[in-house]
PDB file of C-alpha atoms in Angstrom:
ATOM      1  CA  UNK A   1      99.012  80.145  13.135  1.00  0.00           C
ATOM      2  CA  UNK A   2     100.731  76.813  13.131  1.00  0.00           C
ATOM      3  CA  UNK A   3     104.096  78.858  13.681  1.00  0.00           C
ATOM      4  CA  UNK A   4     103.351  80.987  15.462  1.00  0.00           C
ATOM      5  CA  UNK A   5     101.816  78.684  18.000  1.00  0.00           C
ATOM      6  CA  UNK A   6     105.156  76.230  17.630  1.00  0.00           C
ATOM      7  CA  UNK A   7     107.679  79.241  18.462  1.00  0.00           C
ATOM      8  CA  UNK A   8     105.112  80.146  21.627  1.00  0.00           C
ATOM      9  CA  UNK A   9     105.495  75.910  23.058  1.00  0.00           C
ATOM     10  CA  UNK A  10     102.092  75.022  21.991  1.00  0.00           C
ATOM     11  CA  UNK A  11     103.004  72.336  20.786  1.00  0.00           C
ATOM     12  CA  UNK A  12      99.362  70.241  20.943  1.00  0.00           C
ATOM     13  CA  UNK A  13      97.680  73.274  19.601  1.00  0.00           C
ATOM     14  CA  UNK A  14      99.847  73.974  16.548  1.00  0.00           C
ATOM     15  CA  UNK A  15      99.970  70.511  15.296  1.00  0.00           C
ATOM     16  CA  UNK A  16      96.710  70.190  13.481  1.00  0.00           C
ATOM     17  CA  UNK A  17      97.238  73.054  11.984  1.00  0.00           C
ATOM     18  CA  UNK A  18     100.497  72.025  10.294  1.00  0.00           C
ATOM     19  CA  UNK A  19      99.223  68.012   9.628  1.00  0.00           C
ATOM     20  CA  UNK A  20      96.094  70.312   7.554  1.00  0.00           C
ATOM     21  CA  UNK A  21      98.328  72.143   5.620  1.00  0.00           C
ATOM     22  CA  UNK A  22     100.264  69.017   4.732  1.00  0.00           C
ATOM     23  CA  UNK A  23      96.879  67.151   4.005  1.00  0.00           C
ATOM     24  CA  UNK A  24      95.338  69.535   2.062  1.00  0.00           C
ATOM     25  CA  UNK A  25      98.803  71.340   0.601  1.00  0.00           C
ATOM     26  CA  UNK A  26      98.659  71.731  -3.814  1.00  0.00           C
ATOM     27  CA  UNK A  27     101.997  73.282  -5.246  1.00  0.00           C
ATOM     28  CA  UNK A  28     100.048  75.272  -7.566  1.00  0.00           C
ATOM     29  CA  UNK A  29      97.580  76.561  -5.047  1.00  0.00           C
ATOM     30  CA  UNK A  30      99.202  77.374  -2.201  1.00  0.00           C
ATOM     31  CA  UNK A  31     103.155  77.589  -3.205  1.00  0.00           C
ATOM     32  CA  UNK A  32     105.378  80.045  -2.219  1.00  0.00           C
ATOM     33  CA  UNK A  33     104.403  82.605  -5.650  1.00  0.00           C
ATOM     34  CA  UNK A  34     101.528  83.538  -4.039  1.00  0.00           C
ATOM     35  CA  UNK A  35     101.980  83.457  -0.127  1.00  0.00           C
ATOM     36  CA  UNK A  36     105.920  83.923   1.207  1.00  0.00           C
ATOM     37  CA  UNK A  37     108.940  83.233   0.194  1.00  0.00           C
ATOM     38  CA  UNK A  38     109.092  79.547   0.846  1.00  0.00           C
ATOM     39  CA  UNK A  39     107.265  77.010  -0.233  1.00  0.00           C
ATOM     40  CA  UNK A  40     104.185  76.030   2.587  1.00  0.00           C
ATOM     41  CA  UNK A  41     104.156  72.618   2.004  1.00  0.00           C
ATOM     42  CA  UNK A  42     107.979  72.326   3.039  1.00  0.00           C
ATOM     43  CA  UNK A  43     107.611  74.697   5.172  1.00  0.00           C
ATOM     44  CA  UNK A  44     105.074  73.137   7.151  1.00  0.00           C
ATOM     45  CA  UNK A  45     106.287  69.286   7.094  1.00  0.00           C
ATOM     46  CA  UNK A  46     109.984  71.156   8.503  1.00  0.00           C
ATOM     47  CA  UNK A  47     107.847  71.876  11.392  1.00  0.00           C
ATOM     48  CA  UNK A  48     105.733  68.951  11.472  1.00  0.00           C
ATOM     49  CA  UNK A  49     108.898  66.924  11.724  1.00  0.00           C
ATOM     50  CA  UNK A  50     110.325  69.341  14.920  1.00  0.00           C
ATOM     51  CA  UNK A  51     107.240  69.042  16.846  1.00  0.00           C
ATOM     52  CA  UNK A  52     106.935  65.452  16.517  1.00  0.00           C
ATOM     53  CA  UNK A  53     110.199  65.138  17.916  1.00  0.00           C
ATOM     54  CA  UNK A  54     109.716  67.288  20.695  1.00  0.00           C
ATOM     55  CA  UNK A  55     106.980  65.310  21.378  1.00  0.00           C
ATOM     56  CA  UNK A  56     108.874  62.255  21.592  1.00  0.00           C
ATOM     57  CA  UNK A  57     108.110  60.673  18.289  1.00  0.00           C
ATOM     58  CA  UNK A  58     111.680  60.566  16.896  1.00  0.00           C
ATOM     59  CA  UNK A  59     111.032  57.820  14.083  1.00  0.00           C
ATOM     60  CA  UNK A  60     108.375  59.386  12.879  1.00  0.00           C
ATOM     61  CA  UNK A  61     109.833  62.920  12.845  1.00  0.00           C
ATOM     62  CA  UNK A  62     112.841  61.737  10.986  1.00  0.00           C
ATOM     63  CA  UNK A  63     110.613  60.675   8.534  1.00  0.00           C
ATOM     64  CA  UNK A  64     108.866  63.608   7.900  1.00  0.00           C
ATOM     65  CA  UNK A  65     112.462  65.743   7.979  1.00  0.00           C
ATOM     66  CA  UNK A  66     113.720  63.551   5.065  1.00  0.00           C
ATOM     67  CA  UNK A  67     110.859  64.573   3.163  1.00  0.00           C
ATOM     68  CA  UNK A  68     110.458  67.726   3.385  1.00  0.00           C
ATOM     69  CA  UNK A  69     113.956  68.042   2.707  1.00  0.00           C
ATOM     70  CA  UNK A  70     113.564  65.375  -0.782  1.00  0.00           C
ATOM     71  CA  UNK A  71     110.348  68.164  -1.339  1.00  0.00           C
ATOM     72  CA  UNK A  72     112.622  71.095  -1.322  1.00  0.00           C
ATOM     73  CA  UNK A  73     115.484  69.453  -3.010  1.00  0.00           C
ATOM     74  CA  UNK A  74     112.821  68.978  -6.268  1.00  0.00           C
ATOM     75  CA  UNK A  75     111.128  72.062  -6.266  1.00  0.00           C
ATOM     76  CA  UNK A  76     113.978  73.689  -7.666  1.00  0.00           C
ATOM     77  CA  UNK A  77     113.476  76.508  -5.677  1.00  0.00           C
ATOM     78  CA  UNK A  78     116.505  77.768  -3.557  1.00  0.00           C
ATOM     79  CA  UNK A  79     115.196  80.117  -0.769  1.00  0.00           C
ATOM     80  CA  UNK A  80     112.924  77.087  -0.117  1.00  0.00           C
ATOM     81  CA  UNK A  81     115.810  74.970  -0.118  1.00  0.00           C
ATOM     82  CA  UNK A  82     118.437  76.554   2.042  1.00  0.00           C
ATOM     83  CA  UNK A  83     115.153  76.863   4.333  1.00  0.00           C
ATOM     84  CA  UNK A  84     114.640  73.425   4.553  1.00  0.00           C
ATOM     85  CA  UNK A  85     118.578  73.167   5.101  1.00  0.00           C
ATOM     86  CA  UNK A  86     117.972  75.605   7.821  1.00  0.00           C
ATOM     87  CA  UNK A  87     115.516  73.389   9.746  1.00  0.00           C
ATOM     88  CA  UNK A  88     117.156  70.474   9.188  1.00  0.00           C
ATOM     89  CA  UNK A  89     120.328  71.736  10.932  1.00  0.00           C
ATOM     90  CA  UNK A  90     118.252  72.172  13.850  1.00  0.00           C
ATOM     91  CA  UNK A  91     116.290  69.063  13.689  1.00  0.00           C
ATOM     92  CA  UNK A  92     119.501  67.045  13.759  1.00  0.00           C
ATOM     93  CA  UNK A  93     121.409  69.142  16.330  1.00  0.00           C
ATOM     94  CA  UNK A  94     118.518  68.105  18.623  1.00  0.00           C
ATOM     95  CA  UNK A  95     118.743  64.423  17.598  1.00  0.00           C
ATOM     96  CA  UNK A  96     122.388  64.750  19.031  1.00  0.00           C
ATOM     97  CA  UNK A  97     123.521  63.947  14.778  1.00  0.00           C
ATOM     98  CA  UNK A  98     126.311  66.039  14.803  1.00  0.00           C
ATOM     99  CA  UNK A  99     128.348  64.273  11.636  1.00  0.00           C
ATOM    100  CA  UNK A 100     124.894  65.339   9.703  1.00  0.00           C
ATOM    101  CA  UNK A 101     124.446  69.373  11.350  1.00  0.00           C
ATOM    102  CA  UNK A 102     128.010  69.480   9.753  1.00  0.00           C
ATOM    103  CA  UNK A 103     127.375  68.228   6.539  1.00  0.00           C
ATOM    104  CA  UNK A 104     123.736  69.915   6.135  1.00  0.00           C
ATOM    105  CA  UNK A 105     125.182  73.263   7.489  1.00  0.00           C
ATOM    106  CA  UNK A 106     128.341  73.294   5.086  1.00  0.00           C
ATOM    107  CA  UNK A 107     125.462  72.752   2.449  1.00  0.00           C
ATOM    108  CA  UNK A 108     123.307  75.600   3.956  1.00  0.00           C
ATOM    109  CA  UNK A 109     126.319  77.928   3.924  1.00  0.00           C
ATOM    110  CA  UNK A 110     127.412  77.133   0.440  1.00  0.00           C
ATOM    111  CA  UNK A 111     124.206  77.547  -1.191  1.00  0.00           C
ATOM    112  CA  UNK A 112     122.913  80.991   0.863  1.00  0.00           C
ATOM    113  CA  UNK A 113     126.357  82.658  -0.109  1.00  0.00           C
ATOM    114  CA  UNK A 114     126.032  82.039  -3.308  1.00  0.00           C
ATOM    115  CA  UNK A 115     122.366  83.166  -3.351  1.00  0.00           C
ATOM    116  CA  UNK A 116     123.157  85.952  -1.320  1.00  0.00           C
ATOM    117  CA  UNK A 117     120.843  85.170   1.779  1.00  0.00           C
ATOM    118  CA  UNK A 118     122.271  86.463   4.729  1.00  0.00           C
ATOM    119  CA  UNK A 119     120.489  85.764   7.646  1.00  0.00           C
ATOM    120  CA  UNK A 120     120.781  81.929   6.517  1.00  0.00           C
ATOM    121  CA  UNK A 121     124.493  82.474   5.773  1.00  0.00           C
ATOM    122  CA  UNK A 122     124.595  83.281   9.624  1.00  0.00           C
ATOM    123  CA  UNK A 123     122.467  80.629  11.181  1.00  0.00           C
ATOM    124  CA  UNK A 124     124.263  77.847   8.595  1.00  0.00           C
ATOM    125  CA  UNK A 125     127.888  79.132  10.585  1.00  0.00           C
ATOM    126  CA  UNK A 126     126.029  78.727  14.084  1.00  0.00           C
ATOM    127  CA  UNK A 127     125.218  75.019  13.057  1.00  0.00           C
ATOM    128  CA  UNK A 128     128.345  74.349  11.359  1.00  0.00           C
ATOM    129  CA  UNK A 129     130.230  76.068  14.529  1.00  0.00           C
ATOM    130  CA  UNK A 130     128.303  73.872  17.245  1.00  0.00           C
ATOM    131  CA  UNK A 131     128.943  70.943  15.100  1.00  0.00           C
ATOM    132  CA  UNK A 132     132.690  71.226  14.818  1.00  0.00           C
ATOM    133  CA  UNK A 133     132.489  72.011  18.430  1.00  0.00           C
ATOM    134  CA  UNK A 134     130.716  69.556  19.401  1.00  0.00           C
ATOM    135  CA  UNK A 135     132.961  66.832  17.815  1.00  0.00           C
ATOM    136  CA  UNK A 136     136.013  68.440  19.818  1.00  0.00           C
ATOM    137  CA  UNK A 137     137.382  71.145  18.131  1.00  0.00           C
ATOM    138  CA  UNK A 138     135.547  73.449  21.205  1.00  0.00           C
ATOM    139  CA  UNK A 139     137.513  76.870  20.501  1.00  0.00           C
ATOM    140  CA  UNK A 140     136.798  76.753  16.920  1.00  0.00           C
ATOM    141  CA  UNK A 141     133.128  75.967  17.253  1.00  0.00           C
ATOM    142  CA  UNK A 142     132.851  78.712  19.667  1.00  0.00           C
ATOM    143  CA  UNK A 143     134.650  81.401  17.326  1.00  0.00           C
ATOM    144  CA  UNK A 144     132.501  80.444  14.119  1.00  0.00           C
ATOM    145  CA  UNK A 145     129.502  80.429  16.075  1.00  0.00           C
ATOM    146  CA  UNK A 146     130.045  83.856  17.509  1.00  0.00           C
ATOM    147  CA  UNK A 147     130.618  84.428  13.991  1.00  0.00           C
ATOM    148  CA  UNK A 148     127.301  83.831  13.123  1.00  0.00           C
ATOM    149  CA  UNK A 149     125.443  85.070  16.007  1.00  0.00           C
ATOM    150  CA  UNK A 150     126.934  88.780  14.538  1.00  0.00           C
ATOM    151  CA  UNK A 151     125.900  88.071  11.583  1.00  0.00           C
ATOM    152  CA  UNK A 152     122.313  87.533  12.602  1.00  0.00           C
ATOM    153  CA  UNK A 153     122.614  89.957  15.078  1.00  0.00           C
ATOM    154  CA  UNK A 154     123.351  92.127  11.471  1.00  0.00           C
ATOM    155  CA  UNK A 155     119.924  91.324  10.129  1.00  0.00           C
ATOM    156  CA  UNK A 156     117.886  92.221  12.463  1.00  0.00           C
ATOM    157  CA  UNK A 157     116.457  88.969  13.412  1.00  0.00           C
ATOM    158  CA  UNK A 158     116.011  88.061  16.746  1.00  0.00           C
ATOM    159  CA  UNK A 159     113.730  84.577  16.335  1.00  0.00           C
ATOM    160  CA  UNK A 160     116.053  81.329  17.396  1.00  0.00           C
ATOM    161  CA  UNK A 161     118.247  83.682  19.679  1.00  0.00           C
ATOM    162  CA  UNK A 162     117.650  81.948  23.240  1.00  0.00           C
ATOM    163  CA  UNK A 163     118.194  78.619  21.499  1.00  0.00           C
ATOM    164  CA  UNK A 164     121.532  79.630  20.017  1.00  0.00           C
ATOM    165  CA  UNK A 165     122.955  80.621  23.090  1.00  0.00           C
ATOM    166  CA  UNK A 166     121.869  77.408  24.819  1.00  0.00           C
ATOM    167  CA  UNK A 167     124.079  75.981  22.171  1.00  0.00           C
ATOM    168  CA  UNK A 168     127.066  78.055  22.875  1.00  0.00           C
ATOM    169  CA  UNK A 169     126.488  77.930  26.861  1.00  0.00           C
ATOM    170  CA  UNK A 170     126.907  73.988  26.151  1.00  0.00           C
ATOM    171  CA  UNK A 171     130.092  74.497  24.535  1.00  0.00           C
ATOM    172  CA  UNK A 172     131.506  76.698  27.407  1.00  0.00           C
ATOM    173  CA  UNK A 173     130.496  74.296  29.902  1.00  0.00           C
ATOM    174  CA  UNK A 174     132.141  71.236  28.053  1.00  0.00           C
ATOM    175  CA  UNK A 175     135.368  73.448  28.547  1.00  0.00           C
ATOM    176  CA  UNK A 176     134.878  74.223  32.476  1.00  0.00           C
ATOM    177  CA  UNK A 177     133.801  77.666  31.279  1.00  0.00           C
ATOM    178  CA  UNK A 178     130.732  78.291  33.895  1.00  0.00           C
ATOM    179  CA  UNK A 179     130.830  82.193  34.670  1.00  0.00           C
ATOM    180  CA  UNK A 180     130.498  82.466  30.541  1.00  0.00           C
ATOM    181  CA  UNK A 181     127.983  79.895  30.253  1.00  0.00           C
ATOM    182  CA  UNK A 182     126.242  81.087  33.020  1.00  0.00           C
ATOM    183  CA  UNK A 183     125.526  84.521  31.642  1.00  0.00           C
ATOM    184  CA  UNK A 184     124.713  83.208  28.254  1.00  0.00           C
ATOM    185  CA  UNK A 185     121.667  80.971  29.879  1.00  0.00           C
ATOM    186  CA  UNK A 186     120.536  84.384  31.972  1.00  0.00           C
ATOM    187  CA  UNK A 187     120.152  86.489  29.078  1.00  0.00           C
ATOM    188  CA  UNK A 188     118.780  83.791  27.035  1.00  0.00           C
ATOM    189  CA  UNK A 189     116.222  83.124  29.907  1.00  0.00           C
ATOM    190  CA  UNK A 190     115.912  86.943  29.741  1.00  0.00           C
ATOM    191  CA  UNK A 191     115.164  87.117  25.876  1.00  0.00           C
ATOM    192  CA  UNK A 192     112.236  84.253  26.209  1.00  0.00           C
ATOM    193  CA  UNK A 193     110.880  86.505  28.719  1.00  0.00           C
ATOM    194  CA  UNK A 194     110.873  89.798  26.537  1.00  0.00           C
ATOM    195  CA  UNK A 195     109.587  87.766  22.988  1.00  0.00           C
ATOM    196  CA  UNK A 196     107.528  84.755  24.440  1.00  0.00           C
ATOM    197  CA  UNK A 197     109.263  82.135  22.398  1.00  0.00           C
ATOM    198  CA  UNK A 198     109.175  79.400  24.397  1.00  0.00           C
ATOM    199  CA  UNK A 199     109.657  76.136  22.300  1.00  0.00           C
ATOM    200  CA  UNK A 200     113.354  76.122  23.793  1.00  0.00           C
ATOM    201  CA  UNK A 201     112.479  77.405  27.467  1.00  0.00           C
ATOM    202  CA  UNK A 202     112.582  73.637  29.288  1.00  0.00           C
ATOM    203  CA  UNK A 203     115.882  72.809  27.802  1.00  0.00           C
ATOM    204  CA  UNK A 204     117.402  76.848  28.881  1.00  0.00           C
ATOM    205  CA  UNK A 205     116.020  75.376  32.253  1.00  0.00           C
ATOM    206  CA  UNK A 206     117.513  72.194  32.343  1.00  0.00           C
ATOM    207  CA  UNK A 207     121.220  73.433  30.892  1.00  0.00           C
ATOM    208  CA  UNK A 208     120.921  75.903  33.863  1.00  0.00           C
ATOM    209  CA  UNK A 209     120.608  73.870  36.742  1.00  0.00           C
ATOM    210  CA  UNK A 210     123.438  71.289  34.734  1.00  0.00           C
ATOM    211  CA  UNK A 211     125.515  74.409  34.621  1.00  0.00           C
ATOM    212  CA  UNK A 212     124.927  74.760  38.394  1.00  0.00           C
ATOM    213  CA  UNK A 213     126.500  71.534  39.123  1.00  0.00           C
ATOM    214  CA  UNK A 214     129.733  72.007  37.680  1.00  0.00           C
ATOM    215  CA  UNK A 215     132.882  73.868  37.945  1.00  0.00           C
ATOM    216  CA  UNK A 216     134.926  74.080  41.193  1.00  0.00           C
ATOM    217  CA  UNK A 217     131.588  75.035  43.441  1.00  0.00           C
ATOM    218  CA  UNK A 218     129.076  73.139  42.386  1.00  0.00           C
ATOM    219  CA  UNK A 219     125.272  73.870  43.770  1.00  0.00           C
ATOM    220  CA  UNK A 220     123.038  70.968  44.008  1.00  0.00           C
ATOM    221  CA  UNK A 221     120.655  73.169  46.238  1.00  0.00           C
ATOM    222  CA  UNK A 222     120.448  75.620  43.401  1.00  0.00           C
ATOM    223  CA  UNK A 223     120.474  72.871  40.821  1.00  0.00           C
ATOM    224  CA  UNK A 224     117.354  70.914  41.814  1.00  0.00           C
ATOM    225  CA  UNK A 225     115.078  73.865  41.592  1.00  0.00           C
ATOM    226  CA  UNK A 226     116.263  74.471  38.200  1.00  0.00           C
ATOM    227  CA  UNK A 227     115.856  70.888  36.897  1.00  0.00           C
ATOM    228  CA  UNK A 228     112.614  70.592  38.426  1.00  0.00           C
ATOM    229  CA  UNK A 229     111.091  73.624  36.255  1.00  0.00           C
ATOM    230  CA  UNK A 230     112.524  72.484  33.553  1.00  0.00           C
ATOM    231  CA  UNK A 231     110.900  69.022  34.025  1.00  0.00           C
ATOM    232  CA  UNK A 232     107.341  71.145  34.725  1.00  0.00           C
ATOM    233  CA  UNK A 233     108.009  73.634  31.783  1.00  0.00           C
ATOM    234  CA  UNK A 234     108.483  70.156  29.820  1.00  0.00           C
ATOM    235  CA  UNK A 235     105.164  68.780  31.100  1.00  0.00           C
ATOM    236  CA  UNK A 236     103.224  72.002  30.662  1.00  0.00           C
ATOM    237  CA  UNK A 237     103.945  71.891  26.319  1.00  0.00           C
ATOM    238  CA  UNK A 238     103.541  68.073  26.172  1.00  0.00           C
ATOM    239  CA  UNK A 239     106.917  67.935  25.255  1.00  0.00           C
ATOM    240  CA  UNK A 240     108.119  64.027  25.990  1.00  0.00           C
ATOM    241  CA  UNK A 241     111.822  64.922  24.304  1.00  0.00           C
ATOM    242  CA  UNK A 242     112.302  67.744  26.973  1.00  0.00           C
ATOM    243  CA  UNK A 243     110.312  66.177  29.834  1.00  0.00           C
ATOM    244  CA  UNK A 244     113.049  62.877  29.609  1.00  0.00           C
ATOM    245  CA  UNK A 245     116.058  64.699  29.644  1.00  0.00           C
ATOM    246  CA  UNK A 246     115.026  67.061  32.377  1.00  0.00           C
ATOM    247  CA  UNK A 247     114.017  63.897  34.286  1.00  0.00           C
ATOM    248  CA  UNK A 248     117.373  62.256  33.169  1.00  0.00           C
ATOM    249  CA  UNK A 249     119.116  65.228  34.527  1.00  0.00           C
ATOM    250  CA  UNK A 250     117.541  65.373  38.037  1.00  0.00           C
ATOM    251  CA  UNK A 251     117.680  61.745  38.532  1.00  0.00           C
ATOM    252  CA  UNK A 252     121.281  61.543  38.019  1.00  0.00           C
ATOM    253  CA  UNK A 253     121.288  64.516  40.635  1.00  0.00           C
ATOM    254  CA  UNK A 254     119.712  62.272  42.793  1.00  0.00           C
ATOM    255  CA  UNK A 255     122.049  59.344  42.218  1.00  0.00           C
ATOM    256  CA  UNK A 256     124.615  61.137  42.811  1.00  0.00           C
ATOM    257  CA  UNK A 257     123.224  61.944  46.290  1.00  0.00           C
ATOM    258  CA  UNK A 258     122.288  58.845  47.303  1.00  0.00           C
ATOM    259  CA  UNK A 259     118.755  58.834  46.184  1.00  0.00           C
ATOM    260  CA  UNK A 260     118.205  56.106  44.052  1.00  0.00           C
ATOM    261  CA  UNK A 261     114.241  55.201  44.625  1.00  0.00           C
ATOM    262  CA  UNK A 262     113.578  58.412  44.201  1.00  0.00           C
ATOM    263  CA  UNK A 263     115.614  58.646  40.854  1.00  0.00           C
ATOM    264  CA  UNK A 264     114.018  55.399  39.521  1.00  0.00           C
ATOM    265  CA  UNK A 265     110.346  56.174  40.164  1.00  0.00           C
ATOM    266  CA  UNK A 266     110.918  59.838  38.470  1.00  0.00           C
ATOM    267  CA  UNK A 267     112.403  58.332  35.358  1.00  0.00           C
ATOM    268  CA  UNK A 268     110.844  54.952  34.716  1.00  0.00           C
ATOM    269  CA  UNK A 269     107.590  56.473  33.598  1.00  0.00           C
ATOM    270  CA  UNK A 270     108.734  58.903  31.693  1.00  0.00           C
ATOM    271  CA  UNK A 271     110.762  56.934  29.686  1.00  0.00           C
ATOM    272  CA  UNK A 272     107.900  54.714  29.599  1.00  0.00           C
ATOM    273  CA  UNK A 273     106.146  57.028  27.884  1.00  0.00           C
ATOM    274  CA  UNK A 274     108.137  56.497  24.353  1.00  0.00           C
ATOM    275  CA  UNK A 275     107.257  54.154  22.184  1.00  0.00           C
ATOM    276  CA  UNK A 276     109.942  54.745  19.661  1.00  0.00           C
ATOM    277  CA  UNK A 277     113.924  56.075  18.855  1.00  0.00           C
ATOM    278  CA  UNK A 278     115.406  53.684  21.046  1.00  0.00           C
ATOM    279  CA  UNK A 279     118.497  54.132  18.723  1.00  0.00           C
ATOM    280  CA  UNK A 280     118.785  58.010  19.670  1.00  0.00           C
ATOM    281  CA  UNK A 281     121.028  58.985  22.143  1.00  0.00           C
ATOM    282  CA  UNK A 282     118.885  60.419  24.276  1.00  0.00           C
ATOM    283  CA  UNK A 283     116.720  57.148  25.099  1.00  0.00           C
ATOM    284  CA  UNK A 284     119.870  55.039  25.377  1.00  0.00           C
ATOM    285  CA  UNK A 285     121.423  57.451  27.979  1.00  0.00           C
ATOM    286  CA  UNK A 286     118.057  57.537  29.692  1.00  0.00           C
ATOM    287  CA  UNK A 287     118.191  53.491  29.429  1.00  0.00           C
ATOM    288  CA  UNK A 288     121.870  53.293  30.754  1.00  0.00           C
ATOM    289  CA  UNK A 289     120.648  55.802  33.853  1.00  0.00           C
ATOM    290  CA  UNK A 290     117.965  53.110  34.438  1.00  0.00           C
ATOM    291  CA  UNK A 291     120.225  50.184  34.344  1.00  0.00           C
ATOM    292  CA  UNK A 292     122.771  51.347  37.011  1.00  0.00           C
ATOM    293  CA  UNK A 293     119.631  52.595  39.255  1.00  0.00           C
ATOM    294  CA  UNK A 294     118.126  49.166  38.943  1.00  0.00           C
TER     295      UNK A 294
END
């Protein structure tokens, strides 16, 4: 339920669920032997830790991340712990940790090759493609993560898909490429629509109406609309991680027009809001939007 909820955006609702599981979780009980194919307490603390950042608890989700990876890492058991590996790439890419999605997803790779687990082979070369990419080598991170999109695209698995290609569409707009990444955030809009996974659907939002404001013709008309759903999709799953950098994104939109009070009384609340993971990159660009609106 717990999962199922998370994948959906329902965020608030799926959380007791996982902090039960996690409470009441006993290896011998309720390990992976006699339910799936990963162990439920690190499954569930993996998840535990992503919600808690999307809520805007990034201290406290680290935390849990590191142990559910030190959990897996013990257990001995290695579908568990190329899962955990798995999450953790994604927990980090969001964090903005991109030295870390590199090392964790060389790890991931390494260990589901030799284990011969496909579909994590594939999502390991996503991560360690946006990483590389991400740190500047952009044509190279784009080819290995192609790479691995096929190879999921191979297993039959379509869960993850829209966030991937918000992940590539970033990479083609940090190289002017805005017809590509524009197509890639349409059918990734597109896929939420057919599977109603929707933890990712603010951030598709709020990458499109970025996407709209570069290249050679930007569209700040189109733009706005775009941010501004993004910022309500955000508000809708109690999602404070989402909410600030859709607000981040349409206040610099309005800085950029001239519209500074209106900038500074949409984001000084919501940054407000956190009380914690003032070290992360999003709060400090939030704080250095603040400072020049002040």
């Amino acid at each position: 339920m717990a999962n199922v909820l998370m994948y959906r955006g329902a965020f608030v609702s799926a959380l007791p669920h996982l902090e039960q599981v996690v409470a009441h979780y006993h290896p011998q009980k309720h390990g992976f032997r006699i339910y799936v194919p990963i162990d439920s307490g690190v499954n569930c603390r993996s998840f535990l830790a992503w919600i808690r950042l999307f809520q805007g608890y990034p201290d406290t989700a680290l935390l849990h991340s590191r142990q559910a990876l030190a959990e897996a890492r013990e257990l001995g058991h290695p579908h568990t712990l190329a899962f955990a590996l798995h999450v953790n790439c994604l927990f980090h890419q969001v964090r903005g940790d991109t030295a870390m999605v590199e090392e964790r997803a060389a790890a991931l790779i390494q260990l589901a090759t030799e284990q011969g687990f496909p579909h994590l082979v594939a999502t390991g070369t996503l991560f360690h493609g946006w990483a590389i990419g991400a740190g500047g080598a952009v044509e190279a991170g784009l080819e290995e993560m192609h790479r691995g999109l096929a190879l999921k695209e191979a297993t039959g698995s379509r869960l993850k898909v829209p966030y991937y290609f918000g992940l590539l569409a970033s990479l083609h707009g940090s190289m002017e490429q805005h017809s590509e990444a524009g197509a890639l955030l349409r059918e990734a809009v597109a896929k939420v629509e057919q599977t109603g996974e929707r933890w990712f659907e603010a951030e598709l939002c709020r990458l499109r109406g970025e996407g709209l404001l570069g290249g050679t013709d930007p569209d700040p008309a189109g733009a706005e609309p775009a941010l501004c759903q993004a910022l309500r999709t955000a508000q809708e799953q109690g999602a404070k991680l989402w909410q600030l950098r859709a607000a981040r994104s349409l206040a610099q939109l309005y800085h950029n027009q001239g519209r500074d009070l209106e900038a500074r009384d949409l984001l000084t609340p919501i940054y407000g809001l956190f009380s914690e993971g003032f070290d992360t990159s999003d709060l400090k660009q939030a704080a250095a939007l603040l400072k020049n609106l002040a």
